[in-house]
Structures are given as structure tokens and as C-alpha cells.
Amino acid sequence: MSKVLVTGGAGFIGSHVAEEFIRSGHEVVVYDNLSRGKMLGKSVGDQEYNWNYLGSLGNVIRIRDDVRNFVALSEAAKGVDLIIHTAAQVAVTTSLENPREDFEVNALGTLNALEAARKEDAAFLFLSTNKVYGENVNSIQVKELDTRYEFADPRFEHGIPEEFSVDHTGHTPYGSSKLAADIYVQDYHHTYGLRTSVFRMSCIYGTRQFGVEDQGWVAWFVIAALMGKTITIYGDGKQVRDVLFVDDLVDAVKRFAGSNTSGVYNVGGGPENTISLLELLSMLKEMGLNPSYKFTDWRPADQKVYISDVRKAERELGWRPRMSPREGVRRLVKWVRSNMNLFRTHNHAEMS
């Protein structure tokens, strides 16, 4: 049995990762400051839900503190074999309004977690983002179909590879802070010999996700549809993302934990698991929901298509996505329906 520290462990992804390691018999430390709503500046459902849920599982130590607090973080990391760093400032919009806080949480917070790992000689997994590729993705030619855009350049039939350039382009403060952290994680392997890995994630969705308009859009579409809120579509709704159900992400994390590998991996749904905004709305209608939506202008630098090339993770970790978007969305709808009280008791009006 090993000891695992999950930063951001009360978040959507962190709580699923922590749950898996708890249920597998590991000693798990969950570290979180429960600040998502404050950072996003809006209600995000019951912020204590995942925190309390993990507490009910037993064999877990929960520490309520901030990754910017190095003393507390290194104390929490004592004796751990693996740090899974999911804590982050998560929204592009928030990073534009407060770039300093975004940097301190995402870049300095990651450095603190790396230093804690170095002190313990622990393996380190960083959950990064496809936003590190920045606006370079927008330079790829796309073609327009009835309900979606797709890459027109055959070089990207499998999606964006890990070698895709991150240079000479716009990133937003969020993309910049995550890229700085991403590079530090890689460097701690090269410089200090720490076993580190970076997962550059695409759109992760699933149960226990309190999605809002600018973070967790698949869950937000479902929540809004069931709550009778209006969804805002920026642009024409044909923009495409590869989506990955959270159980598949947890499987990739487990495979890293059980391996000896270090490296950078795109972890997303890949070309087989893509969906456009319009297609998600149609899927929800087919499932008996009645989403209300309106169109407005494109947001600056919004990517018309982003799809991860996930073949490296398949080669080196033996991992591939298994959950189809239709089945994943069906499970998410079922979970939100069963937990409407978590959303009704918190004011979502400012998100409509």
C-alpha cells in the first residue's frame, strides 16, 4: 500500500482520482482550499459536496489549505509516494481579470507541489491543459460541415500531437500559467531525476461536476437544460472538442501510477470521441431534455476545433478512452437529475 497526495482533491477531477485510490486501499491525503466558487466569482453548486463525499469513504486525511502555502503543503506531503497535482485556477475568464492570482495558484502552486515531491522523492503527475498549445491551433485550416467544423489538414487526422508548437502565439494568462507549470514539471524530471508526467487534458466531464458556463461546459449544458436556464452559444455552435469521461481519465492516472514512465501525454477523447455544441444540444433533446439557448458573438481566440492525438498515451501507458460521448452524457444527465437539490439550493441565476 502506498501513500498518495491529491491536491485539489475536493474538485471534480481530484475527487474522482482520490476516490479511486481510497477504494484501492491506498492511504490518501486530500488537500484543497475549497475556493472554486470564489475564484470563478459565481455559484458553483455545493462546494462541500465532494469534500464531504470523500470524508464518508474512510481511510482519507483531508487538509483544508492552499497550494500557495508551501509549509502546509510540504507537511501534507510527508511520507507520500505519489503526488497527483490537480489544484488549479481553472477559468480563462478569471485569469484575464486577475492574472496575478492565476499565476500564483497555477505556476507558483505547482512549483510548491514539485518541491514537496522532491523532498519526499515522490512521483509527480500534473494535470495540465490543451490550452498550452495556444492560438497556434487556430492556424490549422478547418472545413465547415452541417453541424460541426473539422480539421481540413490531413496531417492532423489523429488530432494535435504533443510535439505541436507552444511558441510564438497567444495563450491567455491561464494558458501561460499552465504552460509555465507544465515546463517546470518536465524540468524536475530532467534536472532532478524525479519521475514526473504531464497530462495535457481536453474536455473532461462526468458525475459530481458542478459545471459553469466558462468551465465544465458539457456539465453546464446538462445542468442548465434541467434547471431551465438559458445556454449562451458563442459563435455558431459548430466548434468541436474531444471529450473524455472522468472514469477514463482516472484509468490513465492509475496507469501512470503503476508504471515507471515519465513524459508528456495528451489525454482526451481523441478523434473517436468528439462533439460540437450543436450536436450536444441535439443529443440532450434526444434524451428528453429541452435546452433553451441563444447565440452571441464569438469569444476572442476561441478554437473552432480542438482534438487531442492520444496515440502516445496508448503506446506508452496502454491506455485508450472507452466511454462514448452518448453513454457518458447519459450518465451525467442521470446524476444531475438525481441530485437536483445540490443545484436548486445554490443560486445559479448569475450564470444564465
mmCIF file of C-alpha atoms in Angstrom:
data_model
loop_
_atom_site.group_PDB
_atom_site.id
_atom_site.type_symbol
_atom_site.label_atom_id
_atom_site.label_comp_id
_atom_site.label_asym_id
_atom_site.label_seq_id
_atom_site.Cartn_x
_atom_site.Cartn_y
_atom_site.Cartn_z
ATOM 1 C CA MET A 1 0.000 0.000 0.000
ATOM 2 C CA SER A 2 1.319 3.432 -0.908
ATOM 3 C CA LYS A 3 0.524 6.925 0.278
ATOM 4 C CA VAL A 4 -0.915 9.372 -2.254
ATOM 5 C CA LEU A 5 -1.453 13.145 -2.012
ATOM 6 C CA VAL A 6 -4.136 14.641 -4.265
ATOM 7 C CA THR A 7 -4.052 18.440 -4.430
ATOM 8 C CA GLY A 8 -7.373 19.966 -5.421
ATOM 9 C CA GLY A 9 -8.866 16.744 -4.137
ATOM 10 C CA ALA A 10 -12.295 18.247 -3.442
ATOM 11 C CA GLY A 11 -12.648 19.297 -7.086
ATOM 12 C CA PHE A 12 -14.426 17.358 -9.801
ATOM 13 C CA ILE A 13 -11.377 15.540 -11.177
ATOM 14 C CA GLY A 14 -9.417 15.432 -7.918
ATOM 15 C CA SER A 15 -12.284 13.813 -6.018
ATOM 16 C CA HIS A 16 -12.668 11.038 -8.614
ATOM 17 C CA VAL A 17 -8.916 10.374 -8.538
ATOM 18 C CA ALA A 18 -8.870 10.381 -4.727
ATOM 19 C CA GLU A 19 -11.877 8.051 -4.571
ATOM 20 C CA GLU A 20 -10.169 5.509 -6.833
ATOM 21 C CA PHE A 21 -7.023 5.403 -4.680
ATOM 22 C CA ILE A 22 -9.056 5.230 -1.448
ATOM 23 C CA ARG A 23 -11.121 2.326 -2.791
ATOM 24 C CA SER A 24 -7.929 0.587 -3.953
ATOM 25 C CA GLY A 25 -6.658 0.542 -0.370
ATOM 26 C CA HIS A 26 -4.083 3.336 -0.545
ATOM 27 C CA GLU A 27 -3.615 5.902 2.176
ATOM 28 C CA VAL A 28 -4.867 9.136 0.641
ATOM 29 C CA VAL A 29 -4.306 12.756 1.646
ATOM 30 C CA VAL A 30 -6.758 15.214 0.069
ATOM 31 C CA TYR A 31 -5.555 18.827 0.042
ATOM 32 C CA ASP A 32 -7.920 21.599 -1.051
ATOM 33 C CA ASN A 33 -8.877 25.159 -0.080
ATOM 34 C CA LEU A 34 -12.436 24.822 -1.488
ATOM 35 C CA SER A 35 -12.138 28.159 -3.283
ATOM 36 C CA ARG A 36 -13.524 27.360 -6.746
ATOM 37 C CA GLY A 37 -16.666 29.452 -6.380
ATOM 38 C CA LYS A 38 -14.722 32.416 -5.023
ATOM 39 C CA MET A 39 -12.193 32.228 -7.854
ATOM 40 C CA LEU A 40 -14.845 31.893 -10.541
ATOM 41 C CA GLY A 41 -16.856 34.667 -8.922
ATOM 42 C CA LYS A 42 -20.099 32.739 -9.148
ATOM 43 C CA SER A 43 -22.104 29.999 -7.511
ATOM 44 C CA VAL A 44 -20.938 26.510 -8.424
ATOM 45 C CA GLY A 45 -23.368 24.248 -6.630
ATOM 46 C CA ASP A 46 -22.471 22.678 -3.302
ATOM 47 C CA GLN A 47 -18.729 23.303 -2.900
ATOM 48 C CA GLU A 48 -18.521 20.966 0.083
ATOM 49 C CA TYR A 49 -20.196 18.048 -1.726
ATOM 50 C CA ASN A 50 -17.094 16.224 -2.991
ATOM 51 C CA TRP A 51 -15.188 17.099 0.206
ATOM 52 C CA ASN A 52 -17.910 15.512 2.336
ATOM 53 C CA TYR A 53 -18.333 12.609 -0.074
ATOM 54 C CA LEU A 54 -14.658 11.668 0.250
ATOM 55 C CA GLY A 55 -14.851 12.033 4.029
ATOM 56 C CA SER A 56 -17.590 9.399 4.069
ATOM 57 C CA LEU A 57 -15.327 6.814 2.412
ATOM 58 C CA GLY A 58 -12.902 6.446 5.328
ATOM 59 C CA ASN A 59 -9.108 5.954 5.115
ATOM 60 C CA VAL A 60 -8.629 9.537 3.948
ATOM 61 C CA ILE A 61 -6.928 12.544 5.524
ATOM 62 C CA ARG A 62 -8.486 15.851 4.453
ATOM 63 C CA ILE A 63 -6.455 19.050 4.784
ATOM 64 C CA ARG A 64 -8.096 22.370 4.034
ATOM 65 C CA ASP A 65 -5.299 24.660 2.872
ATOM 66 C CA ASP A 66 -3.851 26.406 -0.172
ATOM 67 C CA VAL A 67 -1.144 25.205 -2.605
ATOM 68 C CA ARG A 68 0.392 28.671 -2.284
ATOM 69 C CA ASN A 69 1.174 27.765 1.356
ATOM 70 C CA PHE A 70 4.413 25.807 0.922
ATOM 71 C CA VAL A 71 4.831 24.994 4.607
ATOM 72 C CA ALA A 72 1.375 23.415 4.872
ATOM 73 C CA LEU A 73 1.742 21.632 1.530
ATOM 74 C CA SER A 74 5.128 20.087 2.387
ATOM 75 C CA GLU A 75 3.748 18.962 5.745
ATOM 76 C CA ALA A 76 0.824 17.298 3.940
ATOM 77 C CA ALA A 77 3.259 15.575 1.563
ATOM 78 C CA LYS A 78 5.336 13.897 4.276
ATOM 79 C CA GLY A 79 5.821 10.203 3.534
ATOM 80 C CA VAL A 80 3.913 10.211 0.236
ATOM 81 C CA ASP A 81 4.987 8.094 -2.743
ATOM 82 C CA LEU A 82 2.941 9.945 -5.333
ATOM 83 C CA ILE A 83 1.567 13.480 -5.699
ATOM 84 C CA ILE A 84 -1.287 13.985 -8.163
ATOM 85 C CA HIS A 85 -1.495 17.730 -8.680
ATOM 86 C CA THR A 86 -4.989 18.723 -9.811
ATOM 87 C CA ALA A 87 -5.300 22.005 -7.840
ATOM 88 C CA ALA A 88 -5.607 24.984 -10.171
ATOM 89 C CA GLN A 89 -7.256 28.218 -11.083
ATOM 90 C CA VAL A 90 -9.391 26.790 -13.843
ATOM 91 C CA ALA A 91 -11.027 29.504 -15.962
ATOM 92 C CA VAL A 92 -9.626 31.591 -18.803
ATOM 93 C CA THR A 93 -12.086 34.372 -17.912
ATOM 94 C CA THR A 94 -10.826 34.575 -14.311
ATOM 95 C CA SER A 95 -7.204 34.658 -15.500
ATOM 96 C CA LEU A 96 -7.969 37.673 -17.690
ATOM 97 C CA GLU A 97 -9.483 39.540 -14.740
ATOM 98 C CA ASN A 98 -6.835 38.559 -12.181
ATOM 99 C CA PRO A 99 -3.632 37.337 -13.874
ATOM 100 C CA ARG A 100 -1.549 37.600 -10.690
ATOM 101 C CA GLU A 101 -3.760 35.216 -8.707
ATOM 102 C CA ASP A 102 -3.914 32.889 -11.717
ATOM 103 C CA PHE A 103 -0.097 32.831 -11.848
ATOM 104 C CA GLU A 104 0.321 32.332 -8.111
ATOM 105 C CA VAL A 105 -2.075 29.380 -7.997
ATOM 106 C CA ASN A 106 -1.094 27.674 -11.246
ATOM 107 C CA ALA A 107 2.642 28.382 -11.594
ATOM 108 C CA LEU A 108 3.825 29.002 -8.023
ATOM 109 C CA GLY A 109 1.391 26.430 -6.625
ATOM 110 C CA THR A 110 2.833 23.815 -8.981
ATOM 111 C CA LEU A 111 6.406 24.754 -8.040
ATOM 112 C CA ASN A 112 5.468 24.321 -4.367
ATOM 113 C CA ALA A 113 3.999 20.893 -5.095
ATOM 114 C CA LEU A 114 7.111 19.905 -7.081
ATOM 115 C CA GLU A 115 9.392 20.980 -4.239
ATOM 116 C CA ALA A 116 7.276 18.948 -1.811
ATOM 117 C CA ALA A 117 7.655 15.945 -4.151
ATOM 118 C CA ARG A 118 11.421 16.499 -4.406
ATOM 119 C CA LYS A 119 11.773 16.489 -0.616
ATOM 120 C CA GLU A 120 9.955 13.128 -0.466
ATOM 121 C CA ASP A 121 11.410 11.716 -3.718
ATOM 122 C CA ALA A 122 7.790 11.113 -4.741
ATOM 123 C CA ALA A 123 6.476 10.552 -8.262
ATOM 124 C CA PHE A 124 4.547 13.543 -9.592
ATOM 125 C CA LEU A 125 1.641 13.786 -12.024
ATOM 126 C CA PHE A 126 0.479 17.209 -13.213
ATOM 127 C CA LEU A 127 -2.921 17.664 -14.818
ATOM 128 C CA SER A 128 -2.262 20.286 -17.466
ATOM 129 C CA THR A 129 -4.418 21.503 -20.343
ATOM 130 C CA ASN A 130 -4.593 21.608 -24.127
ATOM 131 C CA LYS A 131 -4.587 25.413 -23.739
ATOM 132 C CA VAL A 132 -0.765 25.219 -23.621
ATOM 133 C CA TYR A 133 -0.849 24.973 -27.442
ATOM 134 C CA GLY A 134 -2.469 28.417 -27.500
ATOM 135 C CA GLU A 135 -3.720 30.086 -30.623
ATOM 136 C CA ASN A 136 -1.372 28.040 -32.822
ATOM 137 C CA VAL A 137 -4.261 25.570 -33.078
ATOM 138 C CA ASN A 138 -6.252 28.257 -34.908
ATOM 139 C CA SER A 139 -3.675 28.307 -37.718
ATOM 140 C CA ILE A 140 -4.820 24.844 -38.860
ATOM 141 C CA GLN A 141 -7.289 25.103 -41.729
ATOM 142 C CA VAL A 142 -10.783 23.834 -40.958
ATOM 143 C CA LYS A 143 -13.769 22.985 -43.136
ATOM 144 C CA GLU A 144 -17.392 23.658 -42.225
ATOM 145 C CA LEU A 145 -19.971 20.862 -42.231
ATOM 146 C CA ASP A 146 -23.680 20.942 -41.293
ATOM 147 C CA THR A 147 -23.270 20.638 -37.519
ATOM 148 C CA ARG A 148 -19.512 20.959 -36.963
ATOM 149 C CA TYR A 149 -16.107 22.114 -38.128
ATOM 150 C CA GLU A 150 -13.310 19.647 -38.714
ATOM 151 C CA PHE A 151 -9.609 19.894 -39.495
ATOM 152 C CA ALA A 152 -9.043 20.162 -43.243
ATOM 153 C CA ASP A 153 -5.310 19.391 -42.973
ATOM 154 C CA PRO A 154 -4.699 15.603 -43.247
ATOM 155 C CA ARG A 155 -1.598 15.942 -41.011
ATOM 156 C CA PHE A 156 -3.995 16.327 -38.079
ATOM 157 C CA GLU A 157 -6.385 13.454 -38.827
ATOM 158 C CA HIS A 158 -5.407 11.949 -35.439
ATOM 159 C CA GLY A 159 -5.577 15.334 -33.665
ATOM 160 C CA ILE A 160 -2.970 17.649 -32.151
ATOM 161 C CA PRO A 161 0.226 15.774 -31.150
ATOM 162 C CA GLU A 162 2.373 16.504 -28.084
ATOM 163 C CA GLU A 163 5.094 17.937 -30.371
ATOM 164 C CA PHE A 164 2.770 20.697 -31.608
ATOM 165 C CA SER A 165 4.380 24.116 -31.098
ATOM 166 C CA VAL A 166 3.611 26.079 -27.921
ATOM 167 C CA ASP A 167 5.732 29.049 -29.077
ATOM 168 C CA HIS A 168 5.164 32.380 -30.858
ATOM 169 C CA THR A 169 1.459 32.563 -30.152
ATOM 170 C CA GLY A 170 -1.173 33.959 -27.793
ATOM 171 C CA HIS A 171 -2.081 31.832 -24.784
ATOM 172 C CA THR A 172 -4.172 33.950 -22.344
ATOM 173 C CA PRO A 173 -2.823 34.281 -18.786
ATOM 174 C CA TYR A 174 -4.418 30.904 -17.922
ATOM 175 C CA GLY A 175 -2.665 29.118 -20.797
ATOM 176 C CA SER A 176 0.595 30.874 -19.876
ATOM 177 C CA SER A 177 0.490 29.901 -16.189
ATOM 178 C CA LYS A 178 -0.373 26.294 -17.018
ATOM 179 C CA LEU A 179 2.408 26.157 -19.642
ATOM 180 C CA ALA A 180 4.934 27.528 -17.130
ATOM 181 C CA ALA A 181 3.868 24.818 -14.683
ATOM 182 C CA ASP A 182 3.922 22.191 -17.455
ATOM 183 C CA ILE A 183 7.548 23.061 -18.305
ATOM 184 C CA TYR A 184 8.618 23.045 -14.644
ATOM 185 C CA VAL A 185 7.163 19.550 -14.206
ATOM 186 C CA GLN A 186 9.122 18.326 -17.229
ATOM 187 C CA ASP A 187 12.271 20.018 -15.940
ATOM 188 C CA TYR A 188 12.086 18.409 -12.492
ATOM 189 C CA HIS A 189 12.452 15.089 -14.301
ATOM 190 C CA HIS A 190 15.387 16.294 -16.419
ATOM 191 C CA THR A 191 17.176 18.263 -13.691
ATOM 192 C CA TYR A 192 16.422 16.306 -10.517
ATOM 193 C CA GLY A 193 15.565 12.857 -11.886
ATOM 194 C CA LEU A 194 12.102 12.952 -10.320
ATOM 195 C CA ARG A 195 9.570 10.676 -12.027
ATOM 196 C CA THR A 196 7.141 13.247 -13.392
ATOM 197 C CA SER A 197 4.437 13.273 -16.000
ATOM 198 C CA VAL A 198 2.174 15.856 -17.595
ATOM 199 C CA PHE A 199 -1.341 15.080 -18.802
ATOM 200 C CA ARG A 200 -2.481 17.754 -21.273
ATOM 201 C CA MET A 201 -6.202 17.292 -20.917
ATOM 202 C CA SER A 202 -9.014 18.077 -23.252
ATOM 203 C CA CYS A 203 -12.643 18.478 -22.093
ATOM 204 C CA ILE A 204 -13.175 16.192 -19.096
ATOM 205 C CA TYR A 205 -16.780 15.662 -17.994
ATOM 206 C CA GLY A 206 -18.769 13.374 -15.730
ATOM 207 C CA THR A 207 -20.633 12.867 -12.491
ATOM 208 C CA ARG A 208 -20.055 15.172 -9.491
ATOM 209 C CA GLN A 209 -19.139 18.004 -11.864
ATOM 210 C CA PHE A 210 -20.559 21.414 -10.969
ATOM 211 C CA GLY A 211 -20.019 22.896 -14.413
ATOM 212 C CA VAL A 212 -20.486 26.571 -15.185
ATOM 213 C CA GLU A 213 -20.528 28.415 -18.480
ATOM 214 C CA ASP A 214 -16.800 29.131 -18.649
ATOM 215 C CA GLN A 215 -15.544 25.929 -17.031
ATOM 216 C CA GLY A 216 -17.052 22.465 -17.426
ATOM 217 C CA TRP A 217 -19.257 23.259 -20.432
ATOM 218 C CA VAL A 218 -20.638 19.734 -21.008
ATOM 219 C CA ALA A 219 -21.924 19.564 -17.425
ATOM 220 C CA TRP A 220 -23.163 23.164 -17.651
ATOM 221 C CA PHE A 221 -25.285 22.319 -20.728
ATOM 222 C CA VAL A 222 -26.866 19.436 -18.811
ATOM 223 C CA ILE A 223 -27.392 21.439 -15.592
ATOM 224 C CA ALA A 224 -28.814 24.431 -17.477
ATOM 225 C CA ALA A 225 -31.167 22.229 -19.515
ATOM 226 C CA LEU A 226 -32.524 20.538 -16.378
ATOM 227 C CA MET A 227 -32.746 23.811 -14.418
ATOM 228 C CA GLY A 228 -34.471 25.752 -17.204
ATOM 229 C CA LYS A 229 -31.540 28.171 -17.607
ATOM 230 C CA THR A 230 -30.595 29.689 -20.953
ATOM 231 C CA ILE A 231 -27.345 28.457 -22.506
ATOM 232 C CA THR A 232 -25.293 31.038 -24.395
ATOM 233 C CA ILE A 233 -23.635 29.749 -27.564
ATOM 234 C CA TYR A 234 -20.646 31.868 -28.561
ATOM 235 C CA GLY A 235 -20.307 31.801 -32.340
ATOM 236 C CA ASP A 236 -22.337 29.336 -34.400
ATOM 237 C CA GLY A 237 -22.131 26.266 -32.138
ATOM 238 C CA LYS A 238 -20.211 24.202 -34.693
ATOM 239 C CA GLN A 239 -16.979 24.317 -32.674
ATOM 240 C CA VAL A 240 -15.746 20.802 -31.877
ATOM 241 C CA ARG A 241 -13.922 19.336 -28.875
ATOM 242 C CA ASP A 242 -12.838 15.846 -27.985
ATOM 243 C CA VAL A 243 -14.484 14.920 -24.706
ATOM 244 C CA LEU A 244 -13.317 12.401 -22.112
ATOM 245 C CA PHE A 245 -15.451 10.854 -19.382
ATOM 246 C CA VAL A 246 -13.829 11.199 -15.980
ATOM 247 C CA ASP A 247 -13.633 7.418 -15.397
ATOM 248 C CA ASP A 248 -11.366 7.154 -18.444
ATOM 249 C CA LEU A 249 -9.121 9.910 -17.077
ATOM 250 C CA VAL A 250 -8.890 8.104 -13.720
ATOM 251 C CA ASP A 251 -7.853 4.968 -15.620
ATOM 252 C CA ALA A 252 -4.995 6.935 -17.254
ATOM 253 C CA VAL A 253 -3.905 8.242 -13.824
ATOM 254 C CA LYS A 254 -3.847 4.688 -12.427
ATOM 255 C CA ARG A 255 -1.772 3.524 -15.390
ATOM 256 C CA PHE A 256 0.777 6.284 -14.740
ATOM 257 C CA ALA A 257 0.868 5.391 -11.032
ATOM 258 C CA GLY A 258 1.556 1.765 -11.856
ATOM 259 C CA SER A 259 4.242 2.493 -14.459
ATOM 260 C CA ASN A 260 7.830 3.738 -14.466
ATOM 261 C CA THR A 261 7.228 6.249 -17.215
ATOM 262 C CA SER A 262 7.877 9.985 -17.312
ATOM 263 C CA GLY A 263 6.695 12.243 -20.098
ATOM 264 C CA VAL A 264 4.072 14.475 -21.631
ATOM 265 C CA TYR A 265 0.793 12.938 -22.771
ATOM 266 C CA ASN A 266 -2.307 14.307 -24.434
ATOM 267 C CA VAL A 267 -5.209 12.809 -22.513
ATOM 268 C CA GLY A 268 -8.550 13.456 -24.152
ATOM 269 C CA GLY A 269 -11.267 11.661 -26.033
ATOM 270 C CA GLY A 270 -9.319 11.660 -29.289
ATOM 271 C CA PRO A 271 -10.871 11.648 -32.791
ATOM 272 C CA GLU A 272 -13.401 8.905 -31.892
ATOM 273 C CA ASN A 273 -14.976 10.972 -29.089
ATOM 274 C CA THR A 274 -15.694 14.412 -30.485
ATOM 275 C CA ILE A 275 -18.799 16.557 -30.246
ATOM 276 C CA SER A 276 -19.858 20.047 -31.299
ATOM 277 C CA LEU A 277 -22.020 22.340 -29.192
ATOM 278 C CA LEU A 278 -24.925 21.897 -31.626
ATOM 279 C CA GLU A 279 -24.523 18.119 -31.513
ATOM 280 C CA LEU A 280 -24.584 18.113 -27.707
ATOM 281 C CA LEU A 281 -27.805 20.163 -27.751
ATOM 282 C CA SER A 282 -29.333 17.632 -30.198
ATOM 283 C CA MET A 283 -28.200 14.741 -28.004
ATOM 284 C CA LEU A 284 -29.852 16.315 -24.945
ATOM 285 C CA LYS A 285 -33.090 16.743 -26.901
ATOM 286 C CA GLU A 286 -32.973 13.076 -27.906
ATOM 287 C CA MET A 287 -32.640 12.234 -24.206
ATOM 288 C CA GLY A 288 -35.861 14.103 -23.459
ATOM 289 C CA LEU A 289 -34.373 17.397 -22.229
ATOM 290 C CA ASN A 290 -35.436 20.750 -23.600
ATOM 291 C CA PRO A 291 -32.365 23.018 -23.578
ATOM 292 C CA SER A 292 -33.000 26.740 -24.049
ATOM 293 C CA TYR A 293 -30.179 28.558 -25.825
ATOM 294 C CA LYS A 294 -29.252 31.778 -27.579
ATOM 295 C CA PHE A 295 -26.402 32.782 -29.889
ATOM 296 C CA THR A 296 -23.942 35.645 -29.432
ATOM 297 C CA ASP A 297 -20.574 36.742 -30.861
ATOM 298 C CA TRP A 298 -17.517 34.509 -30.947
ATOM 299 C CA ARG A 299 -15.171 34.898 -27.990
ATOM 300 C CA PRO A 300 -11.616 36.077 -28.796
ATOM 301 C CA ALA A 301 -9.291 33.212 -29.765
ATOM 302 C CA ASP A 302 -11.953 30.521 -29.380
ATOM 303 C CA GLN A 303 -10.731 27.412 -31.191
ATOM 304 C CA LYS A 304 -13.122 26.136 -33.861
ATOM 305 C CA VAL A 305 -11.658 22.646 -33.497
ATOM 306 C CA TYR A 306 -9.505 21.068 -30.819
ATOM 307 C CA ILE A 307 -8.921 17.306 -30.864
ATOM 308 C CA SER A 308 -6.163 15.507 -28.941
ATOM 309 C CA ASP A 309 -3.886 12.980 -30.595
ATOM 310 C CA VAL A 310 -3.855 10.359 -27.820
ATOM 311 C CA ARG A 311 -1.741 7.694 -29.549
ATOM 312 C CA LYS A 312 1.343 8.318 -27.365
ATOM 313 C CA ALA A 313 -0.632 7.531 -24.183
ATOM 314 C CA GLU A 314 -1.919 4.394 -25.881
ATOM 315 C CA ARG A 315 1.628 3.301 -26.841
ATOM 316 C CA GLU A 316 3.370 4.107 -23.562
ATOM 317 C CA LEU A 317 0.630 3.698 -20.933
ATOM 318 C CA GLY A 318 -1.545 1.106 -22.680
ATOM 319 C CA TRP A 319 -4.467 3.492 -22.270
ATOM 320 C CA ARG A 320 -7.329 4.452 -24.516
ATOM 321 C CA PRO A 321 -10.734 6.104 -23.966
ATOM 322 C CA ARG A 322 -13.615 3.656 -23.605
ATOM 323 C CA MET A 323 -16.718 5.729 -22.818
ATOM 324 C CA SER A 324 -18.633 7.108 -25.814
ATOM 325 C CA PRO A 325 -19.950 10.684 -25.568
ATOM 326 C CA ARG A 326 -23.556 9.427 -25.760
ATOM 327 C CA GLU A 327 -23.160 7.000 -22.864
ATOM 328 C CA GLY A 328 -21.090 9.470 -20.833
ATOM 329 C CA VAL A 329 -23.640 12.267 -21.279
ATOM 330 C CA ARG A 330 -26.447 9.841 -20.399
ATOM 331 C CA ARG A 331 -24.700 9.041 -17.101
ATOM 332 C CA LEU A 332 -24.137 12.723 -16.402
ATOM 333 C CA VAL A 333 -27.827 13.522 -17.064
ATOM 334 C CA LYS A 334 -28.856 10.721 -14.710
ATOM 335 C CA TRP A 335 -26.542 12.036 -11.949
ATOM 336 C CA VAL A 336 -27.712 15.669 -12.243
ATOM 337 C CA ARG A 337 -31.367 14.538 -12.274
ATOM 338 C CA SER A 338 -30.776 12.529 -9.085
ATOM 339 C CA ASN A 339 -29.066 15.451 -7.362
ATOM 340 C CA MET A 340 -31.144 18.460 -8.367
ATOM 341 C CA ASN A 341 -31.223 19.590 -4.735
ATOM 342 C CA LEU A 342 -27.474 20.341 -4.959
ATOM 343 C CA PHE A 343 -28.192 22.864 -7.686
ATOM 344 C CA ARG A 344 -31.561 24.225 -6.521
ATOM 345 C CA THR A 345 -30.170 25.212 -3.135
ATOM 346 C CA HIS A 346 -27.461 27.349 -4.730
ATOM 347 C CA ASN A 347 -28.136 30.408 -6.824
ATOM 348 C CA HIS A 348 -27.240 29.766 -10.443
ATOM 349 C CA ALA A 349 -29.108 32.806 -11.744
ATOM 350 C CA GLU A 350 -25.934 34.743 -12.483
ATOM 351 C CA MET A 351 -24.850 32.043 -14.944
ATOM 352 C CA SER A 352 -27.892 32.156 -17.183
#
